[in-house]
Amino acid sequence: MPELPEVETIARGLQKRVAGDTIESVWLGSKPQTMKSPPDEIARTLELSRIQEVRRMGKHIVFELERKGVPRPLARGKLRKKLKPLSPRSQWIVHLGMTGRLVVCEPSEKLEKHTHAVVKLASRRELRFVDPRRFGRLSVALQGDFEAGGIEPLEVDLDRFLKLFRGRKTPMKSALLNQKLLRGVGNIYADESLFRAGVRPKRRVSTVPRVKLEALYGAIRDVLTEAIALGGSSISDYVDADGEEGFFQLQHRVYGREGEPCLVCKTPIKRVVIAGRSSHYCPNCQK
Ligand SMILES: [Zn+2]
């Protein structure tokens, strides 16, 4: 499942490839769970909009759209009444879920199975959304005011970070995964950050001393920044039709290494389940 660094990498890749292009038409598949906004509304918002910018918000990919024309009215008159007016600025929001991919390709390229959206661009290329497991979501913000919730972990300052976590009774790991606090930190990077900060995943937030929280603040930023830097070198592979194979991954120090020796002290890495998610830690290095 793509986490913040992967989504950032994908958003940067799309920014390079499709920013400035105009959407001419949109085809949407019929799987209802993929569409978080009404399909008609998605199509109408995208059609004849120029993609100004593609960026990441939390784990969402956000296409900033600027209206360039008014799409043809829908044939069905009674639906037309319900349509909200088009605004000069809007957003297309894509959440990749577990297996979602955005592919930029030539129209002649074979349509992959599980393609749920095909966006035709003025440059004669297509942007396709492919998602076999269908946890991905497409939606639009008609006024361009999408809120991803929580705070960007790479933008939050130390004071705000400390306030966010202060006094919480939940395990540290649960707090890190809580998207209402920090957005976009997932299982892998939470484990890696806690290891670097020397904090056990199960430890209650309120019992973690300030100095450790400060260390965690730095660790989260380091881990995410390093992972984004690694991803940056594989952008083009990822958004091409071949999908994930181009991704370089941060070498995990604890995640997925249950029973293997800690890279610092050789103690076997332990795995516990917290809130239904596997957590990996070194019982010696993390207190
Ligand atoms: Zn250790």
mmCIF file of C-alpha atoms and ligand atoms in Angstrom:
data_model
loop_
_atom_site.group_PDB
_atom_site.id
_atom_site.type_symbol
_atom_site.label_atom_id
_atom_site.label_comp_id
_atom_site.label_asym_id
_atom_site.label_seq_id
_atom_site.Cartn_x
_atom_site.Cartn_y
_atom_site.Cartn_z
ATOM 1 C CA MET A 1 0.000 0.000 0.000
ATOM 2 C CA PRO A 2 1.502 3.355 -0.940
ATOM 3 C CA GLU A 3 2.407 5.526 2.022
ATOM 4 C CA LEU A 4 3.199 9.219 2.159
ATOM 5 C CA PRO A 5 6.609 9.042 0.417
ATOM 6 C CA GLU A 6 5.254 6.916 -2.414
ATOM 7 C CA VAL A 7 2.245 9.177 -2.883
ATOM 8 C CA GLU A 8 4.563 12.200 -2.867
ATOM 9 C CA THR A 9 6.722 10.531 -5.518
ATOM 10 C CA ILE A 10 3.717 9.708 -7.674
ATOM 11 C CA ALA A 11 2.319 13.245 -7.320
ATOM 12 C CA ARG A 12 5.689 14.720 -8.365
ATOM 13 C CA GLY A 13 5.845 12.377 -11.335
ATOM 14 C CA LEU A 14 2.361 13.399 -12.434
ATOM 15 C CA GLN A 15 3.190 17.063 -11.929
ATOM 16 C CA LYS A 16 6.070 16.641 -14.393
ATOM 17 C CA ARG A 17 3.974 14.777 -16.913
ATOM 18 C CA VAL A 18 0.503 16.254 -16.958
ATOM 19 C CA ALA A 19 0.600 19.717 -15.344
ATOM 20 C CA GLY A 20 -0.429 22.284 -17.948
ATOM 21 C CA ASP A 21 -2.410 19.752 -19.940
ATOM 22 C CA THR A 22 -6.160 20.137 -20.450
ATOM 23 C CA ILE A 23 -8.692 17.381 -19.882
ATOM 24 C CA GLU A 24 -10.843 16.880 -22.958
ATOM 25 C CA SER A 25 -13.098 14.059 -21.893
ATOM 26 C CA VAL A 26 -13.547 11.488 -19.179
ATOM 27 C CA TRP A 27 -14.770 7.916 -19.163
ATOM 28 C CA LEU A 28 -15.694 6.381 -15.819
ATOM 29 C CA GLY A 29 -16.294 2.734 -15.047
ATOM 30 C CA SER A 30 -19.397 1.408 -13.351
ATOM 31 C CA LYS A 31 -17.971 0.200 -10.021
ATOM 32 C CA PRO A 32 -19.797 2.378 -7.486
ATOM 33 C CA GLN A 33 -17.329 2.005 -4.619
ATOM 34 C CA THR A 34 -14.535 3.656 -6.591
ATOM 35 C CA MET A 35 -16.484 6.897 -7.042
ATOM 36 C CA LYS A 36 -16.736 8.939 -3.866
ATOM 37 C CA SER A 37 -18.438 11.784 -5.734
ATOM 38 C CA PRO A 38 -21.314 11.165 -8.178
ATOM 39 C CA PRO A 39 -19.740 10.022 -11.484
ATOM 40 C CA ASP A 40 -21.571 12.755 -13.438
ATOM 41 C CA GLU A 41 -20.115 15.341 -11.105
ATOM 42 C CA ILE A 42 -16.585 13.940 -11.502
ATOM 43 C CA ALA A 43 -16.841 13.911 -15.293
ATOM 44 C CA ARG A 44 -18.303 17.401 -15.477
ATOM 45 C CA THR A 45 -15.711 18.863 -13.147
ATOM 46 C CA LEU A 46 -12.790 17.339 -15.009
ATOM 47 C CA GLU A 47 -13.918 17.932 -18.567
ATOM 48 C CA LEU A 48 -12.493 21.072 -20.158
ATOM 49 C CA SER A 49 -10.393 21.863 -17.099
ATOM 50 C CA ARG A 50 -6.701 22.583 -17.234
ATOM 51 C CA ILE A 51 -4.485 20.729 -14.763
ATOM 52 C CA GLN A 52 -2.648 23.546 -13.029
ATOM 53 C CA GLU A 53 -0.771 21.495 -10.507
ATOM 54 C CA VAL A 54 -0.608 17.987 -9.085
ATOM 55 C CA ARG A 55 0.325 17.731 -5.434
ATOM 56 C CA ARG A 56 0.043 15.506 -2.421
ATOM 57 C CA MET A 57 -2.146 16.176 0.600
ATOM 58 C CA GLY A 58 -1.704 13.453 3.198
ATOM 59 C CA LYS A 59 -2.077 10.278 1.171
ATOM 60 C CA HIS A 60 -4.278 11.946 -1.441
ATOM 61 C CA ILE A 61 -3.169 13.045 -4.887
ATOM 62 C CA VAL A 62 -4.817 16.375 -5.644
ATOM 63 C CA PHE A 63 -5.171 17.761 -9.176
ATOM 64 C CA GLU A 64 -5.718 21.522 -9.039
ATOM 65 C CA LEU A 65 -8.062 22.343 -11.901
ATOM 66 C CA GLU A 66 -8.772 25.573 -13.708
ATOM 67 C CA ARG A 67 -11.917 25.774 -15.828
ATOM 68 C CA LYS A 68 -11.311 26.352 -19.518
ATOM 69 C CA GLY A 69 -14.755 25.721 -20.924
ATOM 70 C CA VAL A 70 -18.208 24.388 -20.113
ATOM 71 C CA PRO A 71 -18.785 20.687 -20.821
ATOM 72 C CA ARG A 72 -21.743 19.774 -22.975
ATOM 73 C CA PRO A 73 -24.969 19.459 -20.986
ATOM 74 C CA LEU A 74 -26.147 16.014 -20.048
ATOM 75 C CA ALA A 75 -28.825 14.479 -22.194
ATOM 76 C CA ARG A 76 -31.093 13.674 -19.281
ATOM 77 C CA GLY A 77 -32.973 16.861 -18.454
ATOM 78 C CA LYS A 78 -34.095 15.977 -14.962
ATOM 79 C CA LEU A 79 -30.533 15.338 -13.842
ATOM 80 C CA ARG A 80 -29.423 18.675 -15.162
ATOM 81 C CA LYS A 81 -31.460 20.502 -12.538
ATOM 82 C CA LYS A 82 -29.560 18.875 -9.723
ATOM 83 C CA LEU A 83 -26.146 19.806 -11.077
ATOM 84 C CA LYS A 84 -24.198 22.308 -9.058
ATOM 85 C CA PRO A 85 -22.734 25.287 -10.917
ATOM 86 C CA LEU A 86 -19.188 24.913 -12.179
ATOM 87 C CA SER A 87 -16.627 27.102 -10.497
ATOM 88 C CA PRO A 88 -13.392 28.513 -11.980
ATOM 89 C CA ARG A 89 -11.304 26.397 -9.623
ATOM 90 C CA SER A 90 -11.911 22.859 -8.504
ATOM 91 C CA GLN A 91 -9.970 19.753 -7.531
ATOM 92 C CA TRP A 92 -9.851 16.136 -8.527
ATOM 93 C CA ILE A 93 -8.808 13.978 -5.608
ATOM 94 C CA VAL A 94 -7.409 10.491 -6.023
ATOM 95 C CA HIS A 95 -6.759 8.116 -3.152
ATOM 96 C CA LEU A 96 -4.861 5.087 -4.369
ATOM 97 C CA GLY A 97 -6.061 2.743 -1.624
ATOM 98 C CA MET A 98 -4.032 -0.461 -1.699
ATOM 99 C CA THR A 99 -3.534 -1.202 -5.372
ATOM 100 C CA GLY A 100 -4.583 1.946 -7.202
ATOM 101 C CA ARG A 101 -2.310 3.321 -9.948
ATOM 102 C CA LEU A 102 -2.394 6.339 -12.209
ATOM 103 C CA VAL A 103 -0.923 5.533 -15.581
ATOM 104 C CA VAL A 104 0.029 8.072 -18.245
ATOM 105 C CA CYS A 105 0.045 6.407 -21.657
ATOM 106 C CA GLU A 106 -0.771 6.612 -25.350
ATOM 107 C CA PRO A 107 -4.420 5.957 -26.306
ATOM 108 C CA SER A 108 -3.258 2.975 -28.365
ATOM 109 C CA GLU A 109 -1.994 1.222 -25.247
ATOM 110 C CA LYS A 110 -4.133 -1.779 -24.312
ATOM 111 C CA LEU A 111 -6.741 -1.016 -21.672
ATOM 112 C CA GLU A 112 -5.715 -2.907 -18.567
ATOM 113 C CA LYS A 113 -8.196 -4.980 -16.629
ATOM 114 C CA HIS A 114 -9.577 -3.061 -13.629
ATOM 115 C CA THR A 115 -9.355 0.317 -15.329
ATOM 116 C CA HIS A 116 -11.958 2.546 -13.645
ATOM 117 C CA ALA A 117 -11.266 5.881 -15.286
ATOM 118 C CA VAL A 118 -9.766 7.117 -18.548
ATOM 119 C CA VAL A 119 -8.991 10.823 -18.792
ATOM 120 C CA LYS A 120 -8.231 12.039 -22.321
ATOM 121 C CA LEU A 121 -5.754 14.895 -22.444
ATOM 122 C CA ALA A 122 -5.322 17.626 -25.039
ATOM 123 C CA SER A 123 -1.752 16.357 -25.566
ATOM 124 C CA ARG A 124 -3.307 13.182 -27.007
ATOM 125 C CA ARG A 125 -2.194 11.093 -24.080
ATOM 126 C CA GLU A 126 -4.405 9.378 -21.539
ATOM 127 C CA LEU A 127 -4.322 9.315 -17.778
ATOM 128 C CA ARG A 128 -5.831 6.073 -16.543
ATOM 129 C CA PHE A 129 -6.830 4.937 -13.078
ATOM 130 C CA VAL A 130 -6.334 1.215 -12.574
ATOM 131 C CA ASP A 131 -7.210 -0.501 -9.297
ATOM 132 C CA PRO A 132 -7.665 -4.294 -9.031
ATOM 133 C CA ARG A 133 -8.680 -4.393 -5.361
ATOM 134 C CA ARG A 134 -10.841 -1.274 -5.529
ATOM 135 C CA PHE A 135 -9.918 0.385 -2.237
ATOM 136 C CA GLY A 136 -8.939 3.469 -4.223
ATOM 137 C CA ARG A 137 -11.306 6.448 -4.395
ATOM 138 C CA LEU A 138 -11.958 9.212 -6.912
ATOM 139 C CA SER A 139 -13.718 12.403 -5.890
ATOM 140 C CA VAL A 140 -13.962 16.087 -6.713
ATOM 141 C CA ALA A 141 -14.047 19.246 -4.609
ATOM 142 C CA LEU A 142 -16.236 21.597 -6.629
ATOM 143 C CA GLN A 143 -14.891 24.744 -5.008
ATOM 144 C CA GLY A 144 -11.300 23.554 -4.734
ATOM 145 C CA ASP A 145 -11.474 23.442 -0.958
ATOM 146 C CA PHE A 146 -10.536 19.845 -0.230
ATOM 147 C CA GLU A 147 -9.485 19.192 3.363
ATOM 148 C CA ALA A 148 -7.330 16.125 3.953
ATOM 149 C CA GLY A 149 -7.679 16.386 7.775
ATOM 150 C CA GLY A 150 -4.775 16.276 10.213
ATOM 151 C CA ILE A 151 -1.475 18.085 9.771
ATOM 152 C CA GLU A 152 1.282 17.443 7.243
ATOM 153 C CA PRO A 153 4.108 15.672 9.125
ATOM 154 C CA LEU A 154 6.692 17.454 6.981
ATOM 155 C CA GLU A 155 5.210 20.875 7.660
ATOM 156 C CA VAL A 156 4.253 20.732 11.337
ATOM 157 C CA ASP A 157 6.614 22.624 13.660
ATOM 158 C CA LEU A 158 7.937 21.147 16.894
ATOM 159 C CA ASP A 159 5.606 23.091 19.223
ATOM 160 C CA ARG A 160 2.514 22.083 17.326
ATOM 161 C CA PHE A 161 3.755 18.492 17.155
ATOM 162 C CA LEU A 162 4.248 18.353 20.932
ATOM 163 C CA LYS A 163 0.795 19.869 21.532
ATOM 164 C CA LEU A 164 -0.766 17.363 19.175
ATOM 165 C CA PHE A 165 0.512 14.413 21.179
ATOM 166 C CA ARG A 166 0.616 15.804 24.720
ATOM 167 C CA GLY A 167 -1.322 13.861 27.337
ATOM 168 C CA ARG A 168 -2.771 11.229 25.027
ATOM 169 C CA LYS A 169 -3.583 7.901 26.655
ATOM 170 C CA THR A 170 -3.298 5.777 23.508
ATOM 171 C CA PRO A 171 -0.224 3.732 22.537
ATOM 172 C CA MET A 172 2.345 5.759 20.625
ATOM 173 C CA LYS A 173 1.838 3.649 17.511
ATOM 174 C CA SER A 174 -1.933 4.275 17.453
ATOM 175 C CA ALA A 175 -1.369 8.012 17.821
ATOM 176 C CA LEU A 176 1.021 8.013 14.862
ATOM 177 C CA LEU A 177 -1.480 6.149 12.700
ATOM 178 C CA ASN A 178 -4.322 8.482 13.742
ATOM 179 C CA GLN A 179 -4.871 10.493 10.549
ATOM 180 C CA LYS A 180 -6.676 13.227 12.505
ATOM 181 C CA LEU A 181 -3.351 14.100 14.123
ATOM 182 C CA LEU A 182 -0.676 13.650 11.448
ATOM 183 C CA ARG A 183 -1.872 12.776 7.983
ATOM 184 C CA GLY A 184 -0.174 10.240 5.806
ATOM 185 C CA VAL A 185 2.037 8.374 8.296
ATOM 186 C CA GLY A 186 1.338 4.684 7.747
ATOM 187 C CA ASN A 187 2.428 1.453 9.348
ATOM 188 C CA ILE A 188 5.932 1.122 7.909
ATOM 189 C CA TYR A 189 7.124 4.658 8.533
ATOM 190 C CA ALA A 190 5.530 4.736 12.013
ATOM 191 C CA ASP A 191 7.562 1.652 13.019
ATOM 192 C CA GLU A 192 10.762 3.013 11.491
ATOM 193 C CA SER A 193 10.334 6.415 13.178
ATOM 194 C CA LEU A 194 9.654 4.872 16.589
ATOM 195 C CA PHE A 195 12.788 2.745 16.252
ATOM 196 C CA ARG A 196 14.953 5.736 15.406
ATOM 197 C CA ALA A 197 13.503 7.695 18.328
ATOM 198 C CA GLY A 198 13.934 4.747 20.745
ATOM 199 C CA VAL A 199 10.242 4.639 21.717
ATOM 200 C CA ARG A 200 8.234 1.422 22.039
ATOM 201 C CA PRO A 201 5.111 1.279 19.867
ATOM 202 C CA LYS A 202 2.909 0.175 22.794
ATOM 203 C CA ARG A 203 4.054 2.880 25.177
ATOM 204 C CA ARG A 204 1.311 5.339 26.157
ATOM 205 C CA VAL A 205 1.919 8.748 24.663
ATOM 206 C CA SER A 206 1.421 10.520 28.018
ATOM 207 C CA THR A 207 4.344 8.602 29.557
ATOM 208 C CA VAL A 208 6.851 9.507 26.838
ATOM 209 C CA PRO A 209 9.209 12.261 28.040
ATOM 210 C CA ARG A 210 9.449 15.471 26.046
ATOM 211 C CA VAL A 211 12.991 14.755 24.901
ATOM 212 C CA LYS A 212 11.820 11.474 23.345
ATOM 213 C CA LEU A 213 8.919 13.188 21.614
ATOM 214 C CA GLU A 214 11.376 15.703 20.223
ATOM 215 C CA ALA A 215 13.501 12.832 18.938
ATOM 216 C CA LEU A 216 10.413 11.291 17.382
ATOM 217 C CA TYR A 217 9.552 14.580 15.677
ATOM 218 C CA GLY A 218 12.987 14.567 14.024
ATOM 219 C CA ALA A 219 12.830 10.844 13.233
ATOM 220 C CA ILE A 220 9.499 11.100 11.383
ATOM 221 C CA ARG A 221 10.826 13.929 9.241
ATOM 222 C CA ASP A 222 14.097 12.105 8.536
ATOM 223 C CA VAL A 223 12.425 8.827 7.605
ATOM 224 C CA LEU A 224 9.884 10.465 5.292
ATOM 225 C CA THR A 225 12.432 12.777 3.691
ATOM 226 C CA GLU A 226 14.862 9.921 3.026
ATOM 227 C CA ALA A 227 12.118 7.778 1.545
ATOM 228 C CA ILE A 228 10.952 10.612 -0.720
ATOM 229 C CA ALA A 229 14.534 11.178 -1.882
ATOM 230 C CA LEU A 230 14.819 7.486 -2.790
ATOM 231 C CA GLY A 231 11.458 7.522 -4.540
ATOM 232 C CA GLY A 232 12.419 10.593 -6.495
ATOM 233 C CA SER A 233 14.854 8.633 -8.605
ATOM 234 C CA SER A 234 12.212 6.183 -9.768
ATOM 235 C CA ILE A 235 9.360 8.521 -10.628
ATOM 236 C CA SER A 236 9.201 7.778 -14.309
ATOM 237 C CA ASP A 237 9.066 4.032 -13.835
ATOM 238 C CA TYR A 238 6.256 4.286 -11.372
ATOM 239 C CA VAL A 239 3.781 6.284 -13.354
ATOM 240 C CA ASP A 240 4.478 4.323 -16.506
ATOM 241 C CA ALA A 241 2.302 1.386 -17.286
ATOM 242 C CA ASP A 242 4.593 -1.080 -15.548
ATOM 243 C CA GLY A 243 3.596 0.069 -12.107
ATOM 244 C CA GLU A 244 5.466 -0.522 -8.951
ATOM 245 C CA GLU A 245 8.620 -2.284 -10.019
ATOM 246 C CA GLY A 246 10.667 0.899 -10.246
ATOM 247 C CA PHE A 247 10.329 1.764 -6.567
ATOM 248 C CA PHE A 248 13.372 1.928 -4.384
ATOM 249 C CA GLN A 249 12.489 1.396 -0.767
ATOM 250 C CA LEU A 250 14.101 2.716 2.318
ATOM 251 C CA GLN A 251 15.932 -0.149 3.923
ATOM 252 C CA HIS A 252 13.714 -1.070 6.839
ATOM 253 C CA ARG A 253 15.444 -1.298 10.203
ATOM 254 C CA VAL A 254 12.559 -2.944 12.063
ATOM 255 C CA TYR A 255 9.510 -3.200 9.815
ATOM 256 C CA GLY A 256 8.990 -6.762 8.579
ATOM 257 C CA ARG A 257 12.140 -7.979 10.388
ATOM 258 C CA GLU A 258 10.582 -10.049 13.192
ATOM 259 C CA GLY A 259 13.168 -12.424 14.724
ATOM 260 C CA GLU A 260 16.062 -10.854 12.806
ATOM 261 C CA PRO A 261 18.863 -9.159 14.771
ATOM 262 C CA CYS A 262 18.537 -5.446 15.544
ATOM 263 C CA LEU A 263 20.947 -3.500 13.311
ATOM 264 C CA VAL A 264 22.195 -1.611 16.395
ATOM 265 C CA CYS A 265 22.383 -4.182 19.231
ATOM 266 C CA LYS A 266 21.666 -7.605 17.626
ATOM 267 C CA THR A 267 18.647 -8.277 19.888
ATOM 268 C CA PRO A 268 15.947 -10.101 17.863
ATOM 269 C CA ILE A 269 13.248 -7.725 16.587
ATOM 270 C CA LYS A 270 9.831 -8.329 18.129
ATOM 271 C CA ARG A 271 6.416 -8.059 16.566
ATOM 272 C CA VAL A 272 3.223 -7.098 18.434
ATOM 273 C CA VAL A 273 -0.244 -6.304 17.160
ATOM 274 C CA ILE A 274 -1.592 -2.874 18.113
ATOM 275 C CA ALA A 275 -5.036 -1.811 16.926
ATOM 276 C CA GLY A 276 -5.024 -4.668 14.438
ATOM 277 C CA ARG A 277 -1.731 -3.648 12.824
ATOM 278 C CA SER A 278 1.650 -5.369 13.116
ATOM 279 C CA SER A 279 4.250 -3.337 14.965
ATOM 280 C CA HIS A 280 7.940 -4.162 14.933
ATOM 281 C CA TYR A 281 10.468 -2.975 17.522
ATOM 282 C CA CYS A 282 13.727 -3.734 19.264
ATOM 283 C CA PRO A 283 13.009 -4.558 22.929
ATOM 284 C CA ASN A 284 16.487 -3.334 23.868
ATOM 285 C CA CYS A 285 16.786 -0.093 21.901
ATOM 286 C CA GLN A 286 13.178 1.041 22.372
ATOM 287 C CA LYS A 287 11.806 1.863 25.820
HETATM 288 ZN ZN ZN B 1 18.404 -2.863 19.300
#
